[in-house]
Coordinates of C-alpha atoms in Angstrom, one line a residue:
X27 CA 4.3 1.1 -12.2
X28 CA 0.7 2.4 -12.8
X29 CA -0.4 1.3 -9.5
X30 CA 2.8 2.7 -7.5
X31 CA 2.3 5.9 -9.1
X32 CA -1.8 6.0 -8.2
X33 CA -0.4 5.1 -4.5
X34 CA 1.9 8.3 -4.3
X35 CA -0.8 10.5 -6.0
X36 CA -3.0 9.5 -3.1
X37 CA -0.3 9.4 -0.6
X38 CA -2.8 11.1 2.4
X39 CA -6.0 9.3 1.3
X40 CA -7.2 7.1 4.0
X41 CA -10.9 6.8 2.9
X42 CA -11.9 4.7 0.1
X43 CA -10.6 1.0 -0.7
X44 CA -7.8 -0.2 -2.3
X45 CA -7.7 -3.5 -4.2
X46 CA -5.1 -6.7 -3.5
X47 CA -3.1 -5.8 -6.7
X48 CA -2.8 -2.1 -5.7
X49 CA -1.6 -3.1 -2.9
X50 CA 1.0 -5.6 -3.5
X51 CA 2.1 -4.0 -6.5
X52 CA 3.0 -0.6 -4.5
X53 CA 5.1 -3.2 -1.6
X54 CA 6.8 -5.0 -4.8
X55 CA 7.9 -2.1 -6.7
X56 CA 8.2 -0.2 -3.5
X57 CA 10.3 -2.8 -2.4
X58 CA 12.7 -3.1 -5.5
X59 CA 13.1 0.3 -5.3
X60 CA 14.1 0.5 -1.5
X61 CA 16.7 -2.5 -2.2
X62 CA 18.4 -0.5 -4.9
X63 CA 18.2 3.2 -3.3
X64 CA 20.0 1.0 -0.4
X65 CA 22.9 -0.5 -2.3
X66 CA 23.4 2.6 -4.6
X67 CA 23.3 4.7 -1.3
X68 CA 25.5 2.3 0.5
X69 CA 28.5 2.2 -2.1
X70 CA 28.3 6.2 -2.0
X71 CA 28.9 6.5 1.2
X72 CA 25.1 8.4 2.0
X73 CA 23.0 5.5 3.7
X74 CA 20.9 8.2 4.9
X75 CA 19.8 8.8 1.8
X76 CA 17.7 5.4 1.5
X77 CA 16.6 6.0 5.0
X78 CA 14.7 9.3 3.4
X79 CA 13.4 7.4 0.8
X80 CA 11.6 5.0 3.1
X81 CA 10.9 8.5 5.2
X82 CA 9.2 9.6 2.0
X83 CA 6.9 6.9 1.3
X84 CA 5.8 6.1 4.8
X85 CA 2.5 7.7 4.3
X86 CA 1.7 6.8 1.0
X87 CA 2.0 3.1 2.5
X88 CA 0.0 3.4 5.6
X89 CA -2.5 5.0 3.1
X90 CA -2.9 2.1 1.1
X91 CA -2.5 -0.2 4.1
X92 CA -5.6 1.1 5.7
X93 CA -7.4 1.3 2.0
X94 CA -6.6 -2.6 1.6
X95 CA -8.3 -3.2 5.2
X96 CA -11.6 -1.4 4.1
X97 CA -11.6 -3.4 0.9
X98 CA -12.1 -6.4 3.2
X99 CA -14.4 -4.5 5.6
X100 CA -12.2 -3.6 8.4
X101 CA -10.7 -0.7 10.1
X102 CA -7.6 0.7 9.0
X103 CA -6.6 0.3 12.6
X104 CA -6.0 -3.7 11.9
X105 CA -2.7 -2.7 10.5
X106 CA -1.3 -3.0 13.6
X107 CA -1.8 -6.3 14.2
X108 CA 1.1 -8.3 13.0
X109 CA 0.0 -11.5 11.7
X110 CA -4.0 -11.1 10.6
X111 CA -3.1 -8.0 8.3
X112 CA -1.3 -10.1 6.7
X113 CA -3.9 -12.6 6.1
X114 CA -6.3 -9.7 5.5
X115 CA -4.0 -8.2 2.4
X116 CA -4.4 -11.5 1.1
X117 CA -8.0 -12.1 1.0
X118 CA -10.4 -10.9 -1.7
X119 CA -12.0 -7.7 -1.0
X120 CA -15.6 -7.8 -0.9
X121 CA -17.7 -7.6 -3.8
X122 CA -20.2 -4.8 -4.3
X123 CA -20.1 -1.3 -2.4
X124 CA -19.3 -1.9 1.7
X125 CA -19.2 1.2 4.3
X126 CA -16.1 2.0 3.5
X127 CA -17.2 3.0 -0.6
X128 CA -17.6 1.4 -3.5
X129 CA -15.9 -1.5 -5.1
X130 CA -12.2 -0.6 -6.7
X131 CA -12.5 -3.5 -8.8
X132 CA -15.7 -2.4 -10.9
X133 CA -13.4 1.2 -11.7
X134 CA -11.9 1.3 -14.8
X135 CA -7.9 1.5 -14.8

């Protein structure tokens, strides 16, 4: 939770780099808690409720989308390719300090 929580605290930062388990930590538990804002929502009667939630996060995840991409020295505007963000998310970020600022992995948690 420590990592979705440092996602939403930085929810309009799109400088900096995020690492891979930022990143895939914030789409599991972000995930998880879409699914079950849905199926609450749904048996309510107030679907539109879960579509907010997803409203609400948006930014916070195109935030750490374009962080993850400059972890592995690339724009932020490679999220919008389909397929290679994907394999981009999954690769290691690059060791050491790039142009896009220093290495997330060498801060303390």
């Amino acid at each position: 939770m420590h990592y979705y929580f440092k996602v939403l605290q930085n929810y309009a930062t799109f400088t900096g780099r995020a690492r891979r388990q930022e990143y895939w930590m914030f789409v599991l538990i972000n995930t998880i808690i879409s699914f079950v804002c849905g199926m609450i929502c749904g048996m309510l009667g107030y679907p539109e409720l879960a579509n907010l939630y997803s409203l609400l996060v948006l930014l916070p995840a195109i935030g750490v989308a374009v962080r993850r991409m400059h972890d592995v020295s690339k724009s932020g505007w490679y999220i919008l390719i389909p397929i290679y963000n994907l394999i981009l998310t999954i690769q290691e970020g690059d060791h050491g300090d790039n142009e896009y600022g220093a290495d997330p992995k060498s801060e303390t948690i």
